[in-house]
Amino acid sequence: MKTSRRDFLKTGLALAATVSAGRFTRALAADVPAAPRTILAAVRDGTRTAMLDRALAELGGLSQFVRPGQTVLIKPNIGWDVAPDLGANTHPELVGHLVKLCRDAGAKSVSVFDHTCDQWQRCYATSGIEPAVRDAGGIVVTGDDHALYRPVEIPRGVKLKSAEVHSLVLDSDVFINVPVLKHHSGSLMTGAAKNLMGVVWDRRFYHRNDLHQCIADFLTFRKPDLNIVDAYHPMVRNGPRGRAADDVVELRSLLASTDIVAVDTAAARLLNQNPADIRHIGLAAAHGVGTTNLDALDIRRVKLA
C-alpha cells in the first residue's frame, strides 16, 4: 500500500519533531556549557541545494572543513543502477552542489567514489552522479579496482580487525560522507555509518561476521570529518535497492553533523525507526565514537518554507 507523505508525517516525523522541539527548548533553558556542544543541523522544506547551504551555514560554513589546497573525498551512495527518483542513491543534485562548494572553497581536488553493488559504470551513469560531479569540477574514481585498496589494521575492532580500504579514504585531507537515508532489509536503515561499507573492498565480510558490529568497528579506524544525510525523499521500504517510486516518501529534509552516531540517531527517527533497534548505532556509541543522546547536542532545527 502506498504511503503518502502526509500519512508518514502524521505517524512518525511529526512526533519526532515534537520530541526534538521539546528537547531543544529544554536545552536552551539549561546552563551554558563549559565547552561548545556538537552541532546537528536539521533542515527541512527547501530545495536540496538550499538545505545544504543552510546546514553548512549552521555548522560555521564549509571553510570549517575545507581549506584552500586540500584534497577532498566525497562519499555518496552510488550503489545501485537505478534512477534518482527511486531513492536508492544519494541525489546527484546534492552531490554536484557539494562538489562545487568544495571547489569554490579552494580545494585542490574533489574526488567521488563508491564501491557499488551493481556494475559500477552503470551505477555512476544511471544515478546521474557521474555527470553531476564532472560538471561541478570534481573527479569520478572507480571503487571497483582492487589495486586502489590498501590493507589496514583496526585494533579496536571487535569483529572487524582489519580491512582493505580505498586509498582515497587513506590519503585525502578531508572526508565528507553523504549517504541517502533509506530502509535496509539487513540493517533496518542505511545512514551515515552504513554508507561506509562502500569504502572497503570485502563488503561480504561484514555480512558473514555480524553486520552491525563490523559497521561500528570501522568507525574506530576512520570517522568522516562531516556527515550530510540526504533525506529529501527517503526510501521507507524494500531497501536497499527499492522496487518502485512508491517506496519513497517526500520529507524534504537534510541532516548534517560531525557526530556520525548522533546524525544516524536523528536519521532513524526520521525513518520512523527506534534508534535502539538499529544495533550498529548503539555499538558505535559504545565504542565512544559519538553519542545517541541528542539532548547533549546543539540542535539547529530550520524550516525554510
mmCIF file of C-alpha atoms in Angstrom, residues 40 177 179 181 189-195 215 219 227 229 255 259-270 275 278 280-281 291 294:
data_model
loop_
_atom_site.group_PDB
_atom_site.id
_atom_site.type_symbol
_atom_site.label_atom_id
_atom_site.label_comp_id
_atom_site.label_asym_id
_atom_site.label_seq_id
_atom_site.Cartn_x
_atom_site.Cartn_y
_atom_site.Cartn_z
ATOM 1 C CA LEU A 40 23.410 18.895 14.492
ATOM 2 C CA ASN A 177 30.199 11.318 3.946
ATOM 3 C CA PRO A 179 24.563 8.979 2.340
ATOM 4 C CA LEU A 181 18.594 7.844 4.037
ATOM 5 C CA MET A 189 18.449 1.556 7.926
ATOM 6 C CA THR A 190 21.148 2.890 5.672
ATOM 7 C CA GLY A 191 22.526 6.115 7.070
ATOM 8 C CA ALA A 192 25.924 7.634 7.658
ATOM 9 C CA ALA A 193 27.655 4.669 9.304
ATOM 10 C CA LYS A 194 26.235 2.036 6.952
ATOM 11 C CA ASN A 195 27.329 4.094 3.941
ATOM 12 C CA ILE A 215 29.842 -1.244 10.755
ATOM 13 C CA LEU A 219 34.351 3.891 12.830
ATOM 14 C CA ASN A 227 28.280 13.700 7.580
ATOM 15 C CA VAL A 229 22.344 12.838 5.184
ATOM 16 C CA LEU A 255 20.763 16.388 8.414
ATOM 17 C CA ASP A 259 28.984 13.310 15.022
ATOM 18 C CA ILE A 260 28.177 10.247 12.928
ATOM 19 C CA VAL A 261 26.328 8.462 15.728
ATOM 20 C CA ALA A 262 24.161 11.470 16.512
ATOM 21 C CA VAL A 263 23.262 12.066 12.881
ATOM 22 C CA ASP A 264 22.253 8.411 12.481
ATOM 23 C CA THR A 265 20.202 8.607 15.676
ATOM 24 C CA ALA A 266 18.289 11.561 14.274
ATOM 25 C CA ALA A 267 18.018 9.887 10.866
ATOM 26 C CA ALA A 268 16.466 6.781 12.404
ATOM 27 C CA ARG A 269 13.722 8.913 13.904
ATOM 28 C CA LEU A 270 13.025 10.447 10.519
ATOM 29 C CA PRO A 275 17.450 4.082 17.087
ATOM 30 C CA ILE A 278 19.467 -0.382 14.792
ATOM 31 C CA HIS A 280 25.232 -0.508 14.929
ATOM 32 C CA ILE A 281 24.158 2.876 16.306
ATOM 33 C CA THR A 291 26.570 9.924 21.077
ATOM 34 C CA LEU A 294 20.589 14.210 21.234
#
